[in-house]
Amino acid sequence: MRRFAGACRFVYNKALALQKERYERGEKKLGYVRLCKLLTEWRNSAETAWLADVPIHPLQQKIKDLQRAYKNFFTKRAGLPRFKKKGRSDSFRYPDPEQIKLDQGNNRIFLPKLGWLRYRNSRKVLGDLRNVTISHACGKWFVSIQTKREVEQAIPQGGAVGIDMGVARFATLSSGEHLAPLDSFKRHETRLRKAQQAFSRKVKFSNNWRKAKARVQKIHARMANARRDFLHKTSTAISKNHAMVCIEDLQVRNMSKSAAGTTGTPGKNVRAKSGLNKSILDQGWFEFRRQLEYKMPWRGGRLIAVPPQNTSRTCPSCGHVSADNRQTQARFVCVGCGYENHADVVGAINILSRGMQVLRDEGRDTADASAGIQADGPPASVQMACGSNLVGGRKQEPTETTAHGAIHA
Ligand SMILES: [Zn+2]
């Protein structure tokens, strides 16, 4: 599998180098068919004869990936395609379902030129097989199986909720409940630092250096897994129990790069902000939003992003807007009418009412909309079924459209 992934990377990089050369000479880019012909030549040439040991479809798929990368670049969805590095997202895909056999009962899968492989199942594979991707991460190989099937139109459950994302609290709901921060980084920070120090003391490329390197990578992988697990459990529970979720339309990517400013205009509060930025990235707000974006429609619900201005300064009772309303980080007391609440809850309530405004602007009846599409749902102030056990050991529902399992080869 490592060899196959390497060959795929080689083909991708070779084709990319070729396209770059042509561009510099002012020539037109080669199309998919032309590149595939070249691929056949490479497989037949004595210099790169080892490419012939690798199945053709995954290699062709890499050329498709490259064409897609260029397309994304030209439509301004991504930067210029870059050369792939060894050990970074090593993967290859079998695009032809005809050549794949899946034997779920025995936890094994047949792949061209690899034969039957046993895998550990993470969930049942439903529907017709479309393609299979093999990838490598943290010393393990994974198989992702994409399938196609018809699903029933889901009826949303529950009502509407506003969510305020924060650092001290990962998320605060307009109902008053909140989720503790993840802080996966802080929790593992000491262990990671020690491992990194030990790693830096080793003689480069020695056996001990290799072992220490593996240890550091393992801690990184643990942290990433803990974070992913937390985010998936949280977003699943919230999307299950609400027909409508409102969040602030924060540009997390911008927030996390703007702290230092530029040489012409240095940023303010760089240290405080970069600390905040580290927390933001560590919390995975952006990933959380991405998950809600696809999980809400799965259950017939809807995610609404609202403008974030003054959500923590506006009184939900009388509408007075003032920075003085927020006495401390946590405490909100309205200088106009005396309304008191936790500042994050106030933020979440304002976010919810802005989401309602979005619905009214669309000409929808909010009495009905407060329960999403359900006419007989609960009122806007909303029941919260995903309570304190949200973070706990609730069994995780299937979360991605592809099945995922580790291969024992
Ligand atoms: Zn007020």
mmCIF file of C-alpha atoms and ligand atoms in Angstrom:
data_model
loop_
_atom_site.group_PDB
_atom_site.id
_atom_site.type_symbol
_atom_site.label_atom_id
_atom_site.label_comp_id
_atom_site.label_asym_id
_atom_site.label_seq_id
_atom_site.Cartn_x
_atom_site.Cartn_y
_atom_site.Cartn_z
ATOM 1 C CA MET A 1 0.000 0.000 0.000
ATOM 2 C CA ARG A 2 2.915 2.311 0.759
ATOM 3 C CA ARG A 3 4.333 1.532 -2.678
ATOM 4 C CA PHE A 4 0.996 2.215 -4.366
ATOM 5 C CA ALA A 5 0.606 5.501 -2.536
ATOM 6 C CA GLY A 6 4.177 6.408 -3.514
ATOM 7 C CA ALA A 7 3.562 5.606 -7.178
ATOM 8 C CA CYS A 8 0.382 7.694 -7.146
ATOM 9 C CA ARG A 9 2.259 10.603 -5.613
ATOM 10 C CA PHE A 10 4.988 10.187 -8.243
ATOM 11 C CA VAL A 11 2.467 10.346 -11.094
ATOM 12 C CA TYR A 12 0.728 13.367 -9.585
ATOM 13 C CA ASN A 13 3.990 15.254 -9.122
ATOM 14 C CA LYS A 14 5.338 14.297 -12.548
ATOM 15 C CA ALA A 15 2.150 15.455 -14.266
ATOM 16 C CA LEU A 16 2.160 18.663 -12.216
ATOM 17 C CA ALA A 17 5.813 19.363 -13.114
ATOM 18 C CA LEU A 18 4.946 18.835 -16.756
ATOM 19 C CA GLN A 19 2.031 21.263 -16.630
ATOM 20 C CA LYS A 20 4.200 23.861 -14.891
ATOM 21 C CA GLU A 21 6.929 23.531 -17.551
ATOM 22 C CA ARG A 22 4.373 23.923 -20.311
ATOM 23 C CA TYR A 23 2.966 26.995 -18.595
ATOM 24 C CA GLU A 24 6.442 28.566 -18.393
ATOM 25 C CA ARG A 25 6.995 27.901 -22.082
ATOM 26 C CA GLY A 26 3.659 29.554 -22.783
ATOM 27 C CA GLU A 27 2.027 26.321 -23.936
ATOM 28 C CA LYS A 28 -1.489 25.112 -23.216
ATOM 29 C CA LYS A 29 -2.153 22.731 -20.352
ATOM 30 C CA LEU A 30 -2.542 19.064 -21.269
ATOM 31 C CA GLY A 31 -5.984 17.502 -20.915
ATOM 32 C CA TYR A 32 -6.895 14.349 -19.012
ATOM 33 C CA VAL A 33 -6.767 12.047 -22.031
ATOM 34 C CA ARG A 34 -3.331 13.269 -23.113
ATOM 35 C CA LEU A 35 -1.960 12.825 -19.589
ATOM 36 C CA CYS A 36 -3.368 9.302 -19.407
ATOM 37 C CA LYS A 37 -1.583 8.460 -22.654
ATOM 38 C CA LEU A 38 1.637 9.779 -21.144
ATOM 39 C CA LEU A 39 0.978 7.670 -18.064
ATOM 40 C CA THR A 40 0.867 4.576 -20.258
ATOM 41 C CA GLU A 41 4.191 5.613 -21.779
ATOM 42 C CA TRP A 42 5.724 5.992 -18.326
ATOM 43 C CA ARG A 43 4.465 2.565 -17.360
ATOM 44 C CA ASN A 44 6.049 1.096 -20.480
ATOM 45 C CA SER A 45 9.380 2.907 -20.236
ATOM 46 C CA ALA A 46 12.358 1.085 -18.689
ATOM 47 C CA GLU A 47 13.131 4.025 -16.372
ATOM 48 C CA THR A 48 9.800 3.955 -14.546
ATOM 49 C CA ALA A 49 8.801 0.358 -15.220
ATOM 50 C CA TRP A 50 7.879 -0.065 -11.529
ATOM 51 C CA LEU A 51 4.766 1.994 -12.228
ATOM 52 C CA ALA A 52 3.398 -1.011 -14.098
ATOM 53 C CA ASP A 53 3.206 -2.956 -10.807
ATOM 54 C CA VAL A 54 0.583 -0.508 -9.574
ATOM 55 C CA PRO A 55 -3.057 -0.809 -10.748
ATOM 56 C CA ILE A 56 -3.854 1.695 -13.474
ATOM 57 C CA HIS A 57 -7.093 3.129 -12.090
ATOM 58 C CA PRO A 58 -5.659 4.664 -8.907
ATOM 59 C CA LEU A 59 -2.900 6.243 -11.018
ATOM 60 C CA GLN A 60 -5.435 7.691 -13.444
ATOM 61 C CA GLN A 61 -7.445 8.907 -10.496
ATOM 62 C CA LYS A 62 -4.447 10.988 -9.382
ATOM 63 C CA ILE A 63 -4.410 12.677 -12.786
ATOM 64 C CA LYS A 64 -8.105 13.408 -12.309
ATOM 65 C CA ASP A 65 -7.283 14.829 -8.868
ATOM 66 C CA LEU A 66 -4.679 17.105 -10.464
ATOM 67 C CA GLN A 67 -7.165 18.339 -13.075
ATOM 68 C CA ARG A 68 -9.625 19.014 -10.258
ATOM 69 C CA ALA A 69 -6.952 20.900 -8.307
ATOM 70 C CA TYR A 70 -6.365 23.135 -11.345
ATOM 71 C CA LYS A 71 -10.100 23.646 -11.753
ATOM 72 C CA ASN A 72 -10.388 24.689 -8.109
ATOM 73 C CA PHE A 73 -7.537 27.096 -8.651
ATOM 74 C CA PHE A 74 -9.095 28.687 -11.738
ATOM 75 C CA THR A 75 -12.452 29.073 -10.012
ATOM 76 C CA LYS A 76 -10.611 30.707 -7.073
ATOM 77 C CA ARG A 77 -11.643 27.987 -4.639
ATOM 78 C CA ALA A 78 -8.053 27.012 -3.870
ATOM 79 C CA GLY A 79 -4.445 28.032 -4.381
ATOM 80 C CA LEU A 80 -2.149 26.710 -7.097
ATOM 81 C CA PRO A 81 -1.737 22.922 -7.059
ATOM 82 C CA ARG A 82 1.352 21.957 -5.104
ATOM 83 C CA PHE A 83 3.713 19.026 -5.193
ATOM 84 C CA LYS A 84 2.758 16.253 -2.805
ATOM 85 C CA LYS A 85 5.184 15.356 -0.069
ATOM 86 C CA LYS A 86 5.904 11.866 1.131
ATOM 87 C CA GLY A 87 4.091 10.988 4.351
ATOM 88 C CA ARG A 88 1.559 13.780 4.085
ATOM 89 C CA SER A 89 -1.938 12.530 3.365
ATOM 90 C CA ASP A 90 -0.722 9.474 1.495
ATOM 91 C CA SER A 91 -3.701 7.931 -0.231
ATOM 92 C CA PHE A 92 -5.025 6.324 -3.367
ATOM 93 C CA ARG A 93 -8.483 5.588 -4.702
ATOM 94 C CA TYR A 94 -10.041 2.727 -6.608
ATOM 95 C CA PRO A 95 -12.707 4.480 -8.672
ATOM 96 C CA ASP A 96 -14.215 1.388 -10.321
ATOM 97 C CA PRO A 97 -16.760 -0.472 -8.151
ATOM 98 C CA GLU A 98 -16.742 -3.398 -10.599
ATOM 99 C CA GLN A 99 -13.256 -4.368 -9.467
ATOM 100 C CA ILE A 100 -13.967 -4.261 -5.742
ATOM 101 C CA LYS A 101 -15.565 -6.992 -3.671
ATOM 102 C CA LEU A 102 -16.850 -6.246 -0.207
ATOM 103 C CA ASP A 103 -17.521 -9.106 2.202
ATOM 104 C CA GLN A 104 -18.966 -7.354 5.249
ATOM 105 C CA GLY A 105 -19.881 -10.570 7.033
ATOM 106 C CA ASN A 106 -16.219 -11.526 7.252
ATOM 107 C CA ASN A 107 -14.869 -7.986 7.553
ATOM 108 C CA ARG A 108 -12.822 -8.200 4.417
ATOM 109 C CA ILE A 109 -12.497 -6.366 1.154
ATOM 110 C CA PHE A 110 -10.949 -7.341 -2.185
ATOM 111 C CA LEU A 111 -8.927 -4.698 -4.027
ATOM 112 C CA PRO A 112 -7.085 -5.065 -7.356
ATOM 113 C CA LYS A 113 -3.436 -6.100 -6.929
ATOM 114 C CA LEU A 114 -3.825 -6.115 -3.133
ATOM 115 C CA GLY A 115 -6.158 -9.098 -2.863
ATOM 116 C CA TRP A 116 -8.365 -9.781 0.142
ATOM 117 C CA LEU A 117 -7.658 -7.523 3.127
ATOM 118 C CA ARG A 118 -9.181 -7.746 6.569
ATOM 119 C CA TYR A 119 -10.438 -4.540 8.143
ATOM 120 C CA ARG A 120 -11.948 -3.428 11.420
ATOM 121 C CA ASN A 121 -15.423 -2.100 10.820
ATOM 122 C CA SER A 122 -16.595 1.258 12.154
ATOM 123 C CA ARG A 123 -20.130 1.063 10.783
ATOM 124 C CA LYS A 124 -22.287 -0.896 8.415
ATOM 125 C CA VAL A 125 -21.830 -0.117 4.728
ATOM 126 C CA LEU A 126 -25.260 0.708 3.276
ATOM 127 C CA GLY A 127 -26.148 1.162 -0.373
ATOM 128 C CA ASP A 128 -24.272 0.537 -3.611
ATOM 129 C CA LEU A 129 -20.524 0.756 -3.563
ATOM 130 C CA ARG A 130 -19.139 3.670 -5.609
ATOM 131 C CA ASN A 131 -15.428 3.823 -4.851
ATOM 132 C CA VAL A 132 -12.854 2.962 -2.225
ATOM 133 C CA THR A 133 -10.045 5.136 -0.876
ATOM 134 C CA ILE A 134 -7.070 3.819 1.054
ATOM 135 C CA SER A 135 -5.249 6.358 3.196
ATOM 136 C CA HIS A 136 -2.426 6.422 5.687
ATOM 137 C CA ALA A 137 -2.401 8.404 8.915
ATOM 138 C CA CYS A 138 -0.394 8.068 12.134
ATOM 139 C CA GLY A 139 1.051 4.685 11.240
ATOM 140 C CA LYS A 140 -2.344 3.165 10.374
ATOM 141 C CA TRP A 141 -4.043 2.426 7.091
ATOM 142 C CA PHE A 142 -7.685 3.336 6.623
ATOM 143 C CA VAL A 143 -10.268 2.288 4.082
ATOM 144 C CA SER A 144 -13.104 4.671 3.202
ATOM 145 C CA ILE A 145 -16.001 3.243 1.245
ATOM 146 C CA GLN A 146 -18.292 5.602 -0.590
ATOM 147 C CA THR A 147 -21.787 4.369 -1.362
ATOM 148 C CA LYS A 148 -24.979 5.619 -2.945
ATOM 149 C CA ARG A 149 -28.523 5.053 -1.718
ATOM 150 C CA GLU A 150 -31.934 6.654 -1.466
ATOM 151 C CA VAL A 151 -32.866 8.088 1.931
ATOM 152 C CA GLU A 152 -36.209 9.228 3.295
ATOM 153 C CA GLN A 153 -36.732 12.960 3.599
ATOM 154 C CA ALA A 154 -36.058 13.578 7.292
ATOM 155 C CA ILE A 155 -38.566 15.327 9.543
ATOM 156 C CA PRO A 156 -36.758 17.737 11.887
ATOM 157 C CA GLN A 157 -37.063 17.157 15.605
ATOM 158 C CA GLY A 158 -37.090 19.850 18.278
ATOM 159 C CA GLY A 159 -37.144 23.618 18.071
ATOM 160 C CA ALA A 160 -34.794 26.513 17.460
ATOM 161 C CA VAL A 161 -31.661 27.388 19.387
ATOM 162 C CA GLY A 162 -28.963 30.063 19.289
ATOM 163 C CA ILE A 163 -25.377 29.097 20.017
ATOM 164 C CA ASP A 164 -22.667 31.438 21.245
ATOM 165 C CA MET A 165 -19.166 30.076 20.711
ATOM 166 C CA GLY A 166 -16.567 31.033 23.275
ATOM 167 C CA VAL A 167 -13.224 30.254 24.783
ATOM 168 C CA ALA A 168 -14.137 29.943 28.466
ATOM 169 C CA ARG A 169 -17.157 27.871 27.402
ATOM 170 C CA PHE A 170 -16.996 25.988 24.125
ATOM 171 C CA ALA A 171 -20.611 26.736 23.366
ATOM 172 C CA THR A 172 -23.472 28.401 25.230
ATOM 173 C CA LEU A 173 -27.050 27.698 24.167
ATOM 174 C CA SER A 174 -29.843 30.243 24.296
ATOM 175 C CA SER A 175 -31.651 27.924 26.701
ATOM 176 C CA GLY A 176 -28.894 28.631 29.242
ATOM 177 C CA GLU A 177 -27.054 25.344 28.966
ATOM 178 C CA HIS A 178 -23.392 25.283 28.078
ATOM 179 C CA LEU A 179 -20.626 22.910 27.048
ATOM 180 C CA ALA A 180 -17.223 22.919 28.713
ATOM 181 C CA PRO A 181 -14.243 23.765 26.507
ATOM 182 C CA LEU A 182 -12.337 20.965 24.909
ATOM 183 C CA ASP A 183 -8.792 22.224 25.495
ATOM 184 C CA SER A 184 -7.339 19.106 23.974
ATOM 185 C CA PHE A 185 -4.148 21.031 23.467
ATOM 186 C CA LYS A 186 -3.751 22.188 27.050
ATOM 187 C CA ARG A 187 -4.518 18.762 28.420
ATOM 188 C CA HIS A 188 -1.744 17.161 26.437
ATOM 189 C CA GLU A 189 0.579 20.151 26.415
ATOM 190 C CA THR A 190 2.944 18.980 29.160
ATOM 191 C CA ARG A 191 3.240 15.504 27.778
ATOM 192 C CA LEU A 192 3.835 16.879 24.320
ATOM 193 C CA ARG A 193 6.463 19.329 25.523
ATOM 194 C CA LYS A 194 8.385 16.591 27.317
ATOM 195 C CA ALA A 195 8.231 14.334 24.291
ATOM 196 C CA GLN A 196 9.402 17.159 22.053
ATOM 197 C CA GLN A 197 12.308 17.962 24.358
ATOM 198 C CA ALA A 198 13.369 14.318 24.425
ATOM 199 C CA PHE A 199 13.076 14.232 20.645
ATOM 200 C CA SER A 200 15.299 17.296 20.192
ATOM 201 C CA ARG A 201 18.050 15.722 22.298
ATOM 202 C CA LYS A 202 18.354 12.609 20.142
ATOM 203 C CA VAL A 203 21.000 12.106 17.473
ATOM 204 C CA LYS A 204 19.306 12.704 14.139
ATOM 205 C CA PHE A 205 18.221 9.571 12.248
ATOM 206 C CA SER A 206 19.325 7.277 15.087
ATOM 207 C CA ASN A 207 17.012 4.536 16.308
ATOM 208 C CA ASN A 208 16.168 6.508 19.448
ATOM 209 C CA TRP A 209 15.476 9.568 17.328
ATOM 210 C CA ARG A 210 12.985 7.551 15.314
ATOM 211 C CA LYS A 211 11.286 6.245 18.447
ATOM 212 C CA ALA A 212 11.061 9.712 19.984
ATOM 213 C CA LYS A 213 9.650 11.067 16.740
ATOM 214 C CA ALA A 214 6.971 8.383 16.719
ATOM 215 C CA ARG A 215 6.077 9.311 20.308
ATOM 216 C CA VAL A 216 5.581 12.981 19.404
ATOM 217 C CA GLN A 217 3.464 12.026 16.409
ATOM 218 C CA LYS A 218 1.365 9.727 18.545
ATOM 219 C CA ILE A 219 0.532 12.520 20.984
ATOM 220 C CA HIS A 220 -0.408 14.789 18.090
ATOM 221 C CA ALA A 221 -2.659 12.076 16.720
ATOM 222 C CA ARG A 222 -4.291 11.540 20.133
ATOM 223 C CA MET A 223 -5.047 15.239 20.391
ATOM 224 C CA ALA A 224 -6.534 15.348 16.919
ATOM 225 C CA ASN A 225 -8.663 12.277 17.649
ATOM 226 C CA ALA A 226 -9.930 13.665 20.960
ATOM 227 C CA ARG A 227 -10.904 16.888 19.275
ATOM 228 C CA ARG A 228 -12.632 15.207 16.370
ATOM 229 C CA ASP A 229 -14.541 12.914 18.702
ATOM 230 C CA PHE A 230 -15.720 15.825 20.860
ATOM 231 C CA LEU A 231 -16.820 17.914 17.901
ATOM 232 C CA HIS A 232 -18.690 15.065 16.237
ATOM 233 C CA LYS A 233 -20.533 14.057 19.410
ATOM 234 C CA THR A 234 -21.491 17.653 20.091
ATOM 235 C CA SER A 235 -22.629 18.512 16.578
ATOM 236 C CA THR A 236 -24.557 15.244 16.281
ATOM 237 C CA ALA A 237 -26.421 15.793 19.558
ATOM 238 C CA ILE A 238 -27.277 19.385 18.672
ATOM 239 C CA SER A 239 -28.418 18.579 15.135
ATOM 240 C CA LYS A 240 -30.521 15.678 16.406
ATOM 241 C CA ASN A 241 -32.455 17.799 18.863
ATOM 242 C CA HIS A 242 -33.056 21.001 16.933
ATOM 243 C CA ALA A 243 -34.880 21.894 13.761
ATOM 244 C CA MET A 244 -33.052 25.203 13.538
ATOM 245 C CA VAL A 245 -29.630 26.228 14.827
ATOM 246 C CA CYS A 246 -28.391 29.824 14.717
ATOM 247 C CA ILE A 247 -24.722 30.696 15.038
ATOM 248 C CA GLU A 248 -22.596 33.771 14.589
ATOM 249 C CA ASP A 249 -21.140 34.214 11.138
ATOM 250 C CA LEU A 250 -17.571 34.478 12.373
ATOM 251 C CA GLN A 251 -14.718 34.365 9.923
ATOM 252 C CA VAL A 252 -12.627 31.991 11.985
ATOM 253 C CA ARG A 253 -9.896 31.840 9.382
ATOM 254 C CA ASN A 254 -9.547 35.604 9.323
ATOM 255 C CA MET A 255 -9.631 35.868 13.090
ATOM 256 C CA SER A 256 -6.842 33.396 13.422
ATOM 257 C CA LYS A 257 -4.453 35.121 11.094
ATOM 258 C CA SER A 258 -5.054 38.818 11.721
ATOM 259 C CA ALA A 259 -3.512 39.180 15.189
ATOM 260 C CA ALA A 260 0.036 39.998 14.176
ATOM 261 C CA GLY A 261 -1.086 42.515 11.580
ATOM 262 C CA THR A 262 1.252 43.551 8.783
ATOM 263 C CA THR A 263 4.522 45.478 8.920
ATOM 264 C CA GLY A 264 2.684 48.660 7.884
ATOM 265 C CA THR A 265 -0.125 48.248 10.403
ATOM 266 C CA PRO A 266 0.956 46.122 13.348
ATOM 267 C CA GLY A 267 -1.919 44.429 15.170
ATOM 268 C CA LYS A 268 -3.215 45.560 18.541
ATOM 269 C CA ASN A 269 -3.051 43.303 21.597
ATOM 270 C CA VAL A 270 -0.994 40.835 19.622
ATOM 271 C CA ARG A 271 -0.198 38.623 22.593
ATOM 272 C CA ALA A 272 -3.718 38.503 23.952
ATOM 273 C CA LYS A 273 -5.137 37.959 20.498
ATOM 274 C CA SER A 274 -2.690 35.291 19.476
ATOM 275 C CA GLY A 275 -3.601 33.508 22.714
ATOM 276 C CA LEU A 276 -7.253 33.804 21.728
ATOM 277 C CA ASN A 277 -6.457 32.642 18.223
ATOM 278 C CA LYS A 278 -4.656 29.599 19.530
ATOM 279 C CA SER A 279 -7.723 28.845 21.624
ATOM 280 C CA ILE A 280 -10.010 29.309 18.630
ATOM 281 C CA LEU A 281 -8.016 26.913 16.503
ATOM 282 C CA ASP A 282 -7.687 24.510 19.395
ATOM 283 C CA GLN A 283 -11.443 24.551 19.943
ATOM 284 C CA GLY A 284 -12.204 23.778 16.325
ATOM 285 C CA TRP A 285 -15.045 26.280 15.889
ATOM 286 C CA PHE A 286 -14.688 26.233 12.163
ATOM 287 C CA GLU A 287 -14.839 22.460 12.031
ATOM 288 C CA PHE A 288 -17.848 22.541 14.362
ATOM 289 C CA ARG A 289 -19.686 24.850 12.012
ATOM 290 C CA ARG A 290 -18.717 22.739 8.999
ATOM 291 C CA GLN A 291 -20.189 19.674 10.696
ATOM 292 C CA LEU A 292 -23.410 21.452 11.634
ATOM 293 C CA GLU A 293 -23.704 22.665 8.047
ATOM 294 C CA TYR A 294 -24.033 19.132 6.707
ATOM 295 C CA LYS A 295 -25.618 17.409 9.697
ATOM 296 C CA MET A 296 -28.557 19.802 10.057
ATOM 297 C CA PRO A 297 -29.947 19.116 6.538
ATOM 298 C CA TRP A 298 -29.511 15.371 7.125
ATOM 299 C CA ARG A 299 -32.248 15.576 9.708
ATOM 300 C CA GLY A 300 -34.350 18.066 7.819
ATOM 301 C CA GLY A 301 -33.125 20.964 9.944
ATOM 302 C CA ARG A 302 -31.421 24.196 9.058
ATOM 303 C CA LEU A 303 -28.325 26.138 10.103
ATOM 304 C CA ILE A 304 -28.490 29.926 9.976
ATOM 305 C CA ALA A 305 -25.407 32.131 10.327
ATOM 306 C CA VAL A 306 -26.217 35.633 11.558
ATOM 307 C CA PRO A 307 -24.132 38.848 11.625
ATOM 308 C CA PRO A 308 -22.038 38.838 14.823
ATOM 309 C CA GLN A 309 -21.957 42.600 15.563
ATOM 310 C CA ASN A 310 -22.907 43.527 19.152
ATOM 311 C CA THR A 311 -24.450 40.192 20.050
ATOM 312 C CA SER A 312 -22.829 40.424 23.470
ATOM 313 C CA ARG A 313 -23.723 44.101 24.020
ATOM 314 C CA THR A 314 -27.406 44.152 23.127
ATOM 315 C CA CYS A 315 -30.033 43.754 25.842
ATOM 316 C CA PRO A 316 -32.441 40.978 24.844
ATOM 317 C CA SER A 317 -35.113 42.525 27.057
ATOM 318 C CA CYS A 318 -35.175 46.196 25.955
ATOM 319 C CA GLY A 319 -32.807 46.245 22.971
ATOM 320 C CA HIS A 320 -30.392 48.775 24.499
ATOM 321 C CA VAL A 321 -26.910 48.500 22.941
ATOM 322 C CA SER A 322 -23.939 49.488 25.081
ATOM 323 C CA ALA A 323 -20.472 48.192 25.910
ATOM 324 C CA ASP A 324 -21.290 49.056 29.549
ATOM 325 C CA ASN A 325 -23.938 46.329 29.569
ATOM 326 C CA ARG A 326 -21.161 43.837 29.805
ATOM 327 C CA GLN A 327 -19.616 44.450 33.202
ATOM 328 C CA THR A 328 -17.159 41.564 33.125
ATOM 329 C CA GLN A 329 -16.373 38.756 30.728
ATOM 330 C CA ALA A 330 -19.192 36.694 32.198
ATOM 331 C CA ARG A 331 -21.695 39.194 33.626
ATOM 332 C CA PHE A 332 -24.320 41.098 31.660
ATOM 333 C CA VAL A 333 -26.396 43.808 33.337
ATOM 334 C CA CYS A 334 -28.398 46.165 31.137
ATOM 335 C CA VAL A 335 -27.785 49.834 32.013
ATOM 336 C CA GLY A 336 -31.185 50.645 30.506
ATOM 337 C CA CYS A 337 -33.576 48.218 32.177
ATOM 338 C CA GLY A 338 -31.492 46.212 34.640
ATOM 339 C CA TYR A 339 -31.887 42.856 32.866
ATOM 340 C CA GLU A 340 -29.278 40.396 34.169
ATOM 341 C CA ASN A 341 -27.900 37.166 32.770
ATOM 342 C CA HIS A 342 -24.671 35.391 31.918
ATOM 343 C CA ALA A 343 -23.047 37.295 29.050
ATOM 344 C CA ASP A 344 -22.696 34.203 26.871
ATOM 345 C CA VAL A 345 -26.377 33.305 27.345
ATOM 346 C CA VAL A 346 -27.282 36.868 26.327
ATOM 347 C CA GLY A 347 -25.135 36.397 23.214
ATOM 348 C CA ALA A 348 -26.893 33.126 22.385
ATOM 349 C CA ILE A 349 -30.362 34.665 22.871
ATOM 350 C CA ASN A 350 -29.465 37.551 20.559
ATOM 351 C CA ILE A 351 -28.110 35.126 17.983
ATOM 352 C CA LEU A 352 -31.380 33.169 18.101
ATOM 353 C CA SER A 353 -33.507 36.300 17.689
ATOM 354 C CA ARG A 354 -31.392 37.384 14.712
ATOM 355 C CA GLY A 355 -31.925 33.964 13.174
ATOM 356 C CA MET A 356 -35.670 34.479 13.653
ATOM 357 C CA GLN A 357 -35.301 37.839 11.911
ATOM 358 C CA VAL A 358 -33.656 36.079 8.960
ATOM 359 C CA LEU A 359 -36.730 33.836 8.701
ATOM 360 C CA ARG A 360 -39.099 36.822 8.901
ATOM 361 C CA ASP A 361 -37.065 38.540 6.160
ATOM 362 C CA GLU A 362 -37.629 35.465 4.030
ATOM 363 C CA GLY A 363 -41.351 35.913 4.627
ATOM 364 C CA ARG A 364 -41.711 32.830 6.772
ATOM 365 C CA ASP A 365 -44.005 32.534 9.744
ATOM 366 C CA THR A 366 -41.707 32.399 12.772
ATOM 367 C CA ALA A 367 -44.328 30.804 15.020
ATOM 368 C CA ASP A 368 -44.117 27.904 12.646
ATOM 369 C CA ALA A 369 -40.416 28.404 11.946
ATOM 370 C CA SER A 370 -39.464 28.312 15.584
ATOM 371 C CA ALA A 371 -40.018 24.607 15.315
ATOM 372 C CA GLY A 372 -38.346 24.463 11.953
ATOM 373 C CA ILE A 373 -40.751 22.837 9.532
ATOM 374 C CA GLN A 374 -42.802 21.144 12.230
ATOM 375 C CA ALA A 375 -46.085 22.962 12.808
ATOM 376 C CA ASP A 376 -46.808 21.411 16.188
ATOM 377 C CA GLY A 377 -43.297 21.878 17.584
ATOM 378 C CA PRO A 378 -42.379 23.632 20.832
ATOM 379 C CA PRO A 379 -42.190 27.444 21.102
ATOM 380 C CA ALA A 380 -39.172 29.580 20.289
ATOM 381 C CA SER A 381 -37.757 29.512 23.777
ATOM 382 C CA VAL A 382 -37.268 25.846 23.112
ATOM 383 C CA GLN A 383 -36.768 22.576 24.810
ATOM 384 C CA MET A 384 -33.224 21.293 25.060
ATOM 385 C CA ALA A 385 -33.063 17.562 24.985
ATOM 386 C CA CYS A 386 -29.315 17.462 24.592
ATOM 387 C CA GLY A 387 -28.445 18.351 28.121
ATOM 388 C CA SER A 388 -25.504 17.795 30.371
ATOM 389 C CA ASN A 389 -24.798 14.314 29.090
ATOM 390 C CA LEU A 390 -23.872 15.863 25.775
ATOM 391 C CA VAL A 391 -20.167 15.594 26.380
ATOM 392 C CA GLY A 392 -20.427 12.272 28.151
ATOM 393 C CA GLY A 393 -20.152 8.752 26.864
ATOM 394 C CA ARG A 394 -23.098 8.800 24.533
ATOM 395 C CA LYS A 395 -22.720 6.323 21.737
ATOM 396 C CA GLN A 396 -21.661 8.138 18.630
ATOM 397 C CA GLU A 397 -23.935 7.989 15.628
ATOM 398 C CA PRO A 398 -22.523 7.411 12.179
ATOM 399 C CA THR A 399 -21.270 10.754 11.064
ATOM 400 C CA GLU A 400 -19.808 10.683 7.602
ATOM 401 C CA THR A 401 -21.268 9.450 4.352
ATOM 402 C CA THR A 402 -18.350 7.118 3.949
ATOM 403 C CA ALA A 403 -17.638 4.147 6.123
ATOM 404 C CA HIS A 404 -14.261 4.123 7.716
ATOM 405 C CA GLY A 405 -12.223 1.302 9.157
ATOM 406 C CA ALA A 406 -8.660 0.347 9.882
ATOM 407 C CA ILE A 407 -7.028 -2.288 7.726
ATOM 408 C CA HIS A 408 -5.052 -5.121 9.211
ATOM 409 C CA ALA A 409 -2.750 -6.083 6.417
HETATM 410 ZN ZN ZN B 1 -32.320 46.282 28.846
#
